Amino acid sequence: MRVLKRRVSRPNFKSYGRCAERMKPFLLLFKLCGMFANKITQGQLKRCSRPIYVICVFWVSVYVSYACFILSNVLKSAHIEIRTTVDLTKHLIGYISLSVNVIAAYSSQNQFGKLFDRLDSYDHEVARIKNERRDNLWIPRLATLSATAINLLLISVIIYESWTDSVFFTVSDICTICMHIYGTLEKSLLLYLILIRFKHLNEKIAPKVSWTKKRRGPKTIEILNVQIMHSMLYDAQRAFSDIYRNPLLLWFANLMIHILGNIHVSRNKKPLIACAFVLPPIMQILTLCAICHYTAEEANKIACVISGGMTALVNSGQTMKKIEALMYFLDTRVSFDAGGYFTINLPLFQSIITTVTTYFMILI
């Protein structure tokens, strides 16, 4: 385990990988939203200069000013309506969620560097053992295109609702939805990079493990190499969790409140308007739950892949070595949680859909 730790923690940005450079077009988009606080130069992930921190201050000030404006409208009104209460709660939670995520992005630059360093280390190790892999970017491109289409739909809603008295609340609500869409896209992209590497490890690397010297050939791999590569991806997942573990709690709370609040507010509107306010938060929850679920499932599958090759333990020898390797993979299981309160997976999404359906039936 001492050798494993030494080989994993060696940083070297220039000699391999450059995962951050390949993701640069997507990450620049997130930086404009204040969700990514690093600059990428020749494949190296570096801290932004101090003037860039103005973006963080700008977005937080915008959120605070919006919240103060809404609160002043509530205090000036003669009586507080249910819709006003729903709008106020929805906007305040949305602004707090965005502010916390922006602050997390600007205070966790070392963790971002660690994440991309571990991904690059994995790519370097794959090349060292003469294996090949590449990042398929058609899924991020498709997700970005879908997010753009949703934003165009929301812009059309702004144009339609501009003739009503609630134009400010509409614009503010749509701004928070758009910002959360890009924040969800950023989190999903980072997890996607981890997911495809875990999948490559399970399908291309782990099945080639050789336990005896007689079975070793030019394409066989030692179990120590698999442990090293798995620990690199495990460290990348831990870096992601360190950045977003607590912000994800507010993120899900905001999306859930937006779903319930928009169903209540938009039930008397046209179907297109109602869908524009309700469907984006549902899609974001589905995306986050799905990517977290499949990443954890793929990461934890390696124990089954390795144990599948452990037939006839007594006859082939090295029983203790195999048991130690299996226990290592079982001890480093991957899971995603929001602030330690609940696990993020597809059963969570099913529970949310059940809650939304029940709430919608009560309103009807």
mmCIF file of C-alpha atoms in Angstrom, residues 40-44:
data_model
loop_
_atom_site.group_PDB
_atom_site.id
_atom_site.type_symbol
_atom_site.label_atom_id
_atom_site.label_comp_id
_atom_site.label_asym_id
_atom_site.label_seq_id
_atom_site.Cartn_x
_atom_site.Cartn_y
_atom_site.Cartn_z
ATOM 1 C CA ILE A 40 -6.457 26.105 -18.410
ATOM 2 C CA THR A 41 -3.160 26.725 -20.202
ATOM 3 C CA GLN A 42 -1.504 24.006 -22.282
ATOM 4 C CA GLY A 43 -3.318 21.260 -20.441
ATOM 5 C CA GLN A 44 -2.428 22.629 -17.008
#
